[in-house]
């Protein structure tokens, strides 16, 4: 079943600004891991806003779970390049924030706080943040903050996880570590992921399908299924099929550059 | 004593050392140039006046403290509510701002006679003047704190299904607390300015009145004693709110010293 569907979607900021994205059609299956790559300013973040209903399309239709998107969607998990953790809350409290908001949980939050806290602790432990529950976000390193941010996006078991360059600001080692973290979380209990990234290796390593977008106004240039077997080990990134895929995508991006 | 300890001790003692130094310098200047104490009293003259008139000064100071604190409290409540309205609605922001800036530009001393006509002389105009002069920074800071909420944080909250009230309660308000407490420190000192102005113009109680009547009999020692008392009260209240600020919003300075 298709969870997300775009039908000839265009979108511009303001009444008569330039198009941010143009005539995009795509569909994301349930529990599919999709990566979107493209040059800076091509409308990747805009695409995310459209999926989650934070911005309406100027033209065309966006469907989420079979229903047309109108207004912000409830219970979608999001994480950005900046971790956006609340500095006055401890890490655990930050992770539990969605449970205080999402309609499904908010009424029982008070009553079942201890269970929820256990849930939060377990998730933090899964991503290697055991012992950091009561630290404040500014006492964590950038990579640790990003892990916590992803925990926050996942704690309420959203059917859709939106990641907007979540590893962009991290060093190569931490990034690979976090790739594996996301891979494991996803493998264990599949959910639908839309990952926006600049990093082609990241896209190929994690995703089932990679979309390449053109320079603004953004259009989908290529849809590339990644047929590497799962579960994927980090060592797969050094194999020839992997390198070929990356190289092919790189080639498309290169052409965008020349074309502009 | 280690070097670090000595440094910290110096930090703690520095305001007192400066005060001592300035006092000595003042005394020395008065002594060296034989300045008569009905023009410019030396610290020792002021001290003598304080000893002589202590009961009266304390009585009047209590009145001033009372009017200041009541006016200030009104300003905080009113400023908080108005600031929340202004900061959370762009329409109200646009509508109210010019009016408020215009109002704040009126010298409040010019307004005191109007208050006297309405409420008679004494306590009420003093409270109202303190209120009028000190609510502005609270409103502006509160509004700024709320209006500068990061869009990404809003996106995270909205995509969880948070209502405007949720966003205000969970994110916007806690986030603007540092702005709020910073404004309290400004507002309390302004409130003293307001109440003393009003007492000087239209009252027969309060430090302002005491100073006015003392200066009409050329008792400069008493006038300066009044000035010093106002200054001391201002510093004490300021420190009080600085303490509250550190308690409530330690996260804003990331747990380090509030300076760079
Ligand atoms: N809030 C906004 N108001 C007006 N224009 C915007 C706004 N946000 C984005 N744009 C414009 O829309 C286009 C696409 O922006 P978007 O943020 O989606 O790019 P992006 O692909 O996410 O870039 P990056 O990889 O650098 O994050 C850009 O040309 C940008 O100038
Ligand atoms: Mg972006």
XYZ file of C-alpha atoms and ligand atoms in Angstrom:
552
model
C 0.000 0.000 0.000
C 1.167 3.528 -0.715
C 1.565 5.656 2.359
C 2.640 8.852 0.645
C 1.552 9.867 -2.812
C 2.363 13.014 -4.812
C 0.300 13.808 -7.876
C 1.755 16.521 -10.120
C 2.647 18.651 -7.136
C 4.058 22.143 -7.594
C 4.691 24.635 -4.883
C 5.816 28.233 -4.614
C 6.453 30.349 -1.555
C 4.266 33.430 -1.537
C 1.732 34.468 -4.140
C 3.964 34.827 -7.155
C 7.417 33.772 -6.075
C 9.437 31.350 -8.197
C 8.479 27.687 -8.058
C 10.302 25.840 -5.288
C 9.328 22.445 -6.693
C 7.655 21.656 -9.973
C 5.369 18.872 -11.078
C 6.503 16.136 -8.744
C 4.833 12.752 -8.797
C 6.051 9.960 -6.597
C 4.786 7.380 -4.220
C 6.241 5.869 -1.081
C 5.112 2.429 -0.004
C 4.398 1.578 3.570
C 7.590 0.704 5.451
C 9.696 1.811 2.524
C 12.924 3.659 3.181
C 13.178 6.530 0.716
C 16.089 8.904 0.304
C 15.917 12.213 -1.543
C 19.151 13.740 -2.800
C 19.774 16.875 -4.793
C 21.748 20.099 -4.858
C 21.263 22.733 -2.186
C 18.118 24.813 -2.600
C 16.376 22.336 -4.899
C 13.366 22.015 -2.635
C 14.076 18.960 -0.532
C 12.977 20.562 2.702
C 9.970 21.932 0.882
C 9.076 18.390 -0.106
C 9.122 17.418 3.567
C 6.838 20.291 4.472
C 4.383 19.166 1.821
C 4.305 15.587 3.058
C 3.655 16.644 6.638
C 1.103 19.242 5.632
C 3.109 22.116 7.123
C 2.822 23.872 3.772
C 0.067 23.400 1.192
C 0.912 22.647 -2.441
C 0.194 25.404 -4.949
C -0.820 22.810 -7.503
C -1.566 19.097 -7.486
C -2.400 16.722 -4.671
C -0.581 15.160 -1.768
C -2.016 12.049 -0.172
C -0.978 10.523 3.112
C -2.427 7.143 3.984
C -4.942 7.448 1.171
C -6.320 10.758 2.405
C -5.557 14.145 0.918
C -3.285 16.184 3.133
C -4.926 19.317 4.491
C -3.216 20.962 7.415
C -0.462 19.598 9.645
C -0.493 15.835 9.972
C -0.667 14.471 13.463
C 1.899 12.145 14.862
C 4.569 12.326 12.189
C 8.113 12.070 13.546
C 10.612 14.705 12.406
C 14.297 15.336 12.930
C 16.391 18.076 11.368
C 20.015 18.959 10.886
C 19.865 20.937 14.122
C 18.714 18.706 16.937
C 16.184 21.263 18.218
C 16.135 19.757 21.685
C 14.635 21.966 24.358
C 17.473 23.202 26.577
C 15.337 23.436 29.712
C 14.406 19.770 29.572
C 16.639 16.832 30.345
C 17.343 14.382 27.565
C 14.702 11.966 28.809
C 12.106 14.724 29.142
C 12.951 15.842 25.621
C 12.456 12.384 24.259
C 9.110 12.084 26.030
C 7.816 15.380 24.639
C 5.774 13.820 21.802
C 3.910 11.677 24.305
C 2.670 14.858 25.965
C 1.346 16.129 22.638
C 0.159 13.285 20.424
C -3.563 12.756 20.877
C -3.225 9.021 21.398
C -0.944 9.350 24.430
C -1.459 12.749 26.000
C -4.453 11.752 28.099
C -2.634 8.906 29.784
C 0.702 10.651 30.072
C 0.259 11.625 33.722
C -1.116 8.278 34.752
C 1.370 6.088 32.951
C 4.373 8.310 33.264
C 6.592 5.599 34.747
C 5.859 3.193 31.899
C 6.524 5.918 29.370
C 9.761 6.778 31.110
C 10.785 3.144 30.879
C 10.002 3.288 27.163
C 12.132 6.413 26.783
C 15.007 4.892 28.731
C 14.883 1.742 26.639
C 14.976 3.752 23.422
C 17.852 5.905 24.660
C 19.711 2.746 25.583
C 19.125 1.354 22.116
C 20.930 4.315 20.584
C 23.765 4.217 23.094
C 22.632 7.021 25.356
C 22.143 5.007 28.537
C 23.152 7.137 31.504
C 22.427 10.410 29.740
C 18.744 10.505 30.691
C 19.119 13.287 33.199
C 21.726 15.312 31.387
C 20.687 18.468 29.624
C 21.037 18.560 25.843
C 23.841 21.110 26.025
C 25.821 18.657 28.103
C 25.769 16.189 25.203
C 27.999 16.166 22.133
C 26.540 17.006 18.735
C 26.220 13.358 17.759
C 24.565 12.473 21.061
C 22.100 15.326 20.623
C 21.253 14.024 17.184
C 20.619 10.560 18.572
C 18.323 12.013 21.195
C 16.560 14.000 18.505
C 15.915 10.814 16.532
C 14.639 9.114 19.670
C 12.232 11.990 20.125
C 11.041 11.523 16.554
C 10.420 7.814 17.163
C 9.108 7.538 20.717
C 5.443 7.725 19.736
C 5.853 5.057 17.036
C 4.938 7.282 14.105
C 3.962 5.573 10.876
C 6.112 8.105 9.052
C 9.545 9.405 9.974
C 10.900 12.485 8.218
C 14.636 13.076 8.446
C 16.003 16.317 6.991
C 19.776 15.972 6.770
C 19.920 14.669 10.319
C 23.591 13.674 10.053
C 24.713 16.698 8.053
C 26.608 18.365 10.856
C 28.413 15.270 12.107
C 31.867 13.878 11.436
C 32.271 10.851 9.187
C 32.682 8.283 11.981
C 29.718 9.435 14.017
C 27.698 9.603 10.839
C 28.377 5.976 9.968
C 27.583 4.982 13.517
C 24.250 6.752 13.308
C 23.496 5.188 9.927
C 23.768 1.817 11.604
C 21.607 3.032 14.468
C 18.830 4.097 12.108
C 19.238 0.914 10.080
C 18.838 -1.244 13.183
C 15.852 0.666 14.488
C 14.199 0.413 11.113
C 15.095 -3.259 10.632
C 13.750 -4.198 14.009
C 10.381 -2.602 13.592
C 9.836 -1.231 10.111
C 8.254 2.157 9.570
C 8.199 4.480 6.583
C 11.158 6.827 6.310
C 11.793 9.798 4.060
C 15.415 10.832 4.400
C 16.723 14.037 2.854
C 20.466 14.097 2.456
C 23.445 15.490 0.581
C 25.433 12.325 1.059
C 25.052 9.794 -1.748
C 26.708 6.995 0.215
C 24.296 7.591 3.030
C 21.354 7.463 0.636
C 22.462 4.236 -1.019
C 23.412 2.555 2.230
C 20.122 3.215 3.971
C 17.415 3.500 1.347
C 15.277 1.159 -0.719
C 14.698 3.868 -3.274
C 16.710 7.001 -4.018
C 15.175 10.015 -5.741
C 17.449 12.575 -7.379
C 16.071 16.063 -7.642
C 17.115 18.753 -10.098
C 18.253 22.225 -9.232
C 15.402 24.660 -8.518
C 12.645 24.510 -9.356
C 12.983 20.981 -8.050
C 11.845 18.121 -10.245
C 12.429 14.406 -9.851
C 15.168 13.506 -12.299
C 15.754 9.885 -11.462
C 14.124 7.222 -9.352
C 16.716 4.635 -8.494
C 15.781 1.435 -6.605
C 18.613 0.108 -4.465
C 18.650 -3.658 -4.668
C 21.460 -4.370 -2.242
C 20.433 -7.248 0.041
C 19.389 -6.513 3.584
C 20.447 -6.445 6.335
C 23.329 -4.332 5.065
C 26.598 -4.246 6.922
C 28.811 -1.192 6.799
C 31.245 -3.264 4.750
C 28.771 -3.205 1.870
C 29.823 0.380 1.254
C 33.179 -0.905 0.021
C 31.755 -3.346 -2.514
C 31.534 -2.814 -6.231
C 27.717 -2.810 -6.626
C 27.544 -0.127 -3.975
C 30.225 1.957 -5.619
C 28.514 1.563 -8.981
C 25.232 2.853 -7.573
C 26.892 5.802 -5.925
C 28.797 6.532 -9.085
C 25.654 6.419 -11.185
C 23.850 8.838 -8.889
C 26.916 11.034 -8.780
C 26.790 11.157 -12.539
C 23.207 12.436 -12.507
C 24.044 15.127 -9.976
C 27.038 16.068 -12.079
C 24.784 16.584 -15.043
C 22.524 18.852 -13.039
C 25.552 20.992 -12.347
C 26.579 21.201 -15.961
C 23.045 21.888 -17.090
C 22.748 24.942 -14.882
C 45.113 29.659 48.738
C 45.380 28.610 45.126
C 45.404 31.074 42.287
C 41.885 30.131 41.183
C 40.565 30.615 44.714
C 42.239 33.980 44.980
C 40.750 34.982 41.655
C 37.278 33.992 42.756
C 37.649 35.896 46.019
C 38.716 38.960 44.078
C 35.656 38.577 41.841
C 33.362 38.436 44.874
C 35.007 41.377 46.584
C 35.357 43.556 43.506
C 32.070 45.502 43.796
C 32.783 46.290 47.444
C 36.340 47.327 46.685
C 35.136 49.665 43.963
C 32.537 51.134 46.307
C 35.143 51.642 49.013
C 37.502 53.259 46.550
C 34.884 55.663 45.203
C 33.759 56.555 48.723
C 37.307 57.354 49.794
C 37.888 59.367 46.648
C 34.675 61.327 47.244
C 35.612 62.004 50.869
C 39.070 63.097 49.816
C 37.779 65.508 47.165
C 35.336 67.104 49.595
C 38.068 67.412 52.179
C 40.786 68.659 49.840
C 38.678 71.391 48.235
C 36.830 72.251 51.426
C 33.460 71.864 49.698
C 30.719 73.019 52.079
C 28.330 70.240 53.054
C 25.236 72.240 52.057
C 26.483 72.018 48.455
C 28.016 68.580 48.224
C 28.154 66.491 51.371
C 30.960 64.012 51.942
C 30.135 60.355 52.724
C 30.725 61.036 56.400
C 28.156 63.849 56.326
C 25.679 61.537 54.675
C 26.356 58.900 57.299
C 25.749 61.469 60.047
C 22.390 62.445 58.481
C 21.467 58.791 58.250
C 22.160 58.281 61.963
C 20.283 61.416 62.860
C 17.157 60.845 60.738
C 17.109 57.077 60.652
C 13.499 56.555 61.826
C 12.089 59.060 59.311
C 14.196 57.722 56.445
C 13.137 54.161 57.164
C 9.496 55.152 57.351
C 9.596 56.989 54.038
C 11.715 54.298 52.431
C 9.166 51.676 53.446
C 6.455 53.701 51.732
C 8.556 54.017 48.580
C 9.382 50.322 48.592
C 5.687 49.523 48.996
C 4.496 51.705 46.105
C 7.358 50.490 43.915
C 6.714 46.816 44.533
C 2.950 47.130 44.043
C 3.411 49.116 40.821
C 6.011 46.641 39.672
C 3.796 43.655 40.440
C 0.969 45.208 38.435
C 3.408 45.834 35.596
C 4.577 42.223 35.631
C 1.068 40.768 35.512
C -0.153 43.242 32.916
C 3.073 43.038 30.895
C 3.015 39.252 30.916
C -0.546 39.078 29.603
C -0.115 41.821 27.019
C 3.272 40.444 25.997
C 1.734 37.023 25.462
C -1.017 38.485 23.318
C 1.365 40.636 21.319
C 3.948 37.887 20.905
C 1.598 35.122 19.828
C -0.486 37.012 17.285
C 1.072 38.895 14.367
C -2.057 41.030 13.992
C -1.998 42.231 17.582
C 1.768 42.696 17.251
C 1.304 45.033 14.295
C -1.622 46.847 15.872
C -0.289 47.397 19.373
C 3.394 48.122 18.808
C 3.284 51.711 17.441
C 0.789 52.690 20.097
C 2.915 51.249 22.843
C 6.117 52.817 21.604
C 4.336 56.164 21.364
C 3.023 55.805 24.876
C 6.385 54.824 26.233
C 7.964 57.931 24.720
C 5.814 60.207 26.885
C 7.834 61.282 29.931
C 5.922 59.815 32.822
C 6.643 62.837 35.005
C 4.384 64.779 32.638
C 1.667 62.306 33.383
C 1.780 62.601 37.159
C -0.375 65.779 37.353
C -3.089 63.950 35.415
C -2.951 61.076 37.883
C -3.168 63.566 40.749
C -6.329 65.081 39.287
C -7.822 61.623 38.992
C -6.641 59.998 42.216
C -5.403 62.776 44.502
C -1.847 62.930 45.840
C 0.016 60.176 47.668
C 0.126 56.437 47.274
C -2.061 55.801 44.221
C -0.269 58.064 41.709
C 3.071 56.711 42.933
C 1.960 53.124 42.302
C 0.522 54.019 38.912
C 3.615 55.917 37.827
C 5.799 52.982 38.835
C 3.462 50.718 36.894
C 3.356 52.903 33.779
C 7.094 53.284 33.583
C 7.976 49.644 34.181
C 5.487 47.596 32.167
C 6.987 48.438 28.799
C 10.180 46.385 29.051
C 8.179 43.402 30.292
C 5.815 43.550 27.317
C 8.587 44.033 24.777
C 10.774 41.260 26.134
C 7.925 38.823 26.521
C 6.706 39.547 22.989
C 10.211 39.220 21.567
C 10.780 35.945 23.379
C 7.575 34.480 22.010
C 7.861 35.876 18.505
C 11.385 34.572 17.940
C 10.443 30.921 18.400
C 12.415 28.841 15.889
C 10.232 27.799 12.921
C 11.737 24.311 12.965
C 10.697 23.796 16.538
C 7.214 24.914 15.588
C 7.261 22.436 12.720
C 8.231 19.609 15.045
C 5.415 20.522 17.402
C 2.806 21.050 14.709
C 3.606 17.796 12.994
C 2.897 16.067 16.297
C -0.549 17.610 16.274
C 0.130 20.314 18.847
C -2.417 23.119 19.146
C -1.375 26.751 19.497
C -1.948 26.477 23.227
C 0.280 23.385 23.375
C 3.070 25.179 21.547
C 2.701 28.182 23.829
C 2.747 26.075 26.990
C 5.405 23.522 26.139
C 7.828 25.539 24.052
C 7.200 29.237 23.575
C 6.661 30.201 27.205
C 9.551 28.261 28.740
C 11.770 29.489 25.946
C 10.935 33.132 26.627
C 11.585 32.893 30.359
C 15.149 34.242 30.051
C 13.737 37.266 28.233
C 11.098 37.653 30.901
C 13.490 37.523 33.831
C 15.906 39.861 32.113
C 13.047 42.329 31.757
C 12.215 42.044 35.463
C 15.651 43.354 36.382
C 15.148 46.381 34.164
C 11.551 46.876 35.242
C 12.237 46.885 38.993
C 14.825 49.658 38.691
C 12.493 51.663 36.455
C 9.692 51.186 38.971
C 11.834 52.958 41.596
C 12.323 55.830 39.169
C 8.563 56.058 38.672
C 7.518 56.005 42.298
C 10.181 58.485 43.405
C 9.284 60.893 40.596
C 5.652 60.771 41.614
C 6.476 61.237 45.291
C 8.635 64.217 44.455
C 5.877 65.892 42.478
C 2.781 64.879 44.376
C 2.997 63.266 47.776
C 3.659 63.879 51.422
C 5.173 60.494 52.090
C 8.011 58.540 50.506
C 11.691 59.082 49.888
C 10.969 61.439 46.986
C 8.971 63.717 49.267
C 11.601 63.471 52.009
C 14.322 64.554 49.601
C 12.267 67.407 48.238
C 11.496 68.803 51.679
C 15.097 68.300 52.801
C 16.437 70.197 49.823
C 14.051 73.075 50.517
C 15.791 73.487 53.892
C 19.219 73.005 52.266
C 19.779 69.791 54.234
C 21.940 68.176 51.544
C 23.119 65.433 53.875
C 19.571 64.154 54.172
C 18.930 64.518 50.429
C 21.954 62.397 49.680
C 21.031 59.918 52.368
C 17.715 59.529 50.537
C 19.506 59.018 47.230
C 21.748 56.375 48.726
C 18.787 54.558 50.261
C 16.998 54.449 46.886
C 20.164 53.161 45.277
C 20.566 50.469 47.895
C 16.951 49.363 47.581
C 17.362 49.241 43.807
C 20.470 47.100 44.015
C 18.896 44.734 46.546
C 15.789 44.213 44.421
C 17.885 43.824 41.298
C 20.038 41.179 42.940
C 16.928 39.433 44.184
C 15.592 39.100 40.654
C 18.992 38.213 39.304
C 19.001 35.363 41.827
C 15.529 34.240 40.777
C 16.637 34.450 37.167
C 19.651 32.233 37.781
C 17.475 29.736 39.615
C 14.766 29.582 36.981
C 16.733 29.839 33.767
C 20.153 28.390 34.485
C 19.767 26.391 31.283
C 19.891 29.582 29.232
C 23.523 30.203 30.163
C 24.231 26.463 29.801
C 25.184 26.309 33.456
C 28.187 28.608 33.150
C 28.766 32.161 34.335
C 26.399 34.631 32.676
C 29.047 36.557 30.754
C 31.386 35.841 27.923
N 10.119 30.061 3.976
C 10.467 30.316 2.702
N 10.057 31.454 2.093
C 10.400 31.712 0.810
N 11.158 30.920 0.054
C 11.611 29.772 0.582
C 11.295 29.412 1.946
N 11.873 28.234 2.203
C 12.531 27.869 1.086
N 12.374 28.777 0.090
C 12.900 28.692 -1.262
O 12.489 27.480 -1.831
C 13.569 26.834 -2.506
C 13.766 25.430 -1.958
O 14.180 25.518 -0.618
P 14.404 24.257 0.315
O 14.627 24.729 1.696
O 13.295 23.302 0.109
O 15.757 23.683 -0.305
P 16.577 22.403 0.161
O 16.616 21.475 -1.009
O 16.085 21.862 1.427
O 18.040 22.998 0.338
P 19.177 22.517 1.365
O 19.720 21.240 0.808
O 20.191 23.604 1.278
O 18.559 22.369 2.699
C 14.790 27.721 -2.345
O 14.995 28.401 -3.565
C 14.420 28.692 -1.260
O 14.931 29.971 -1.572
Mg 16.851 21.795 3.476
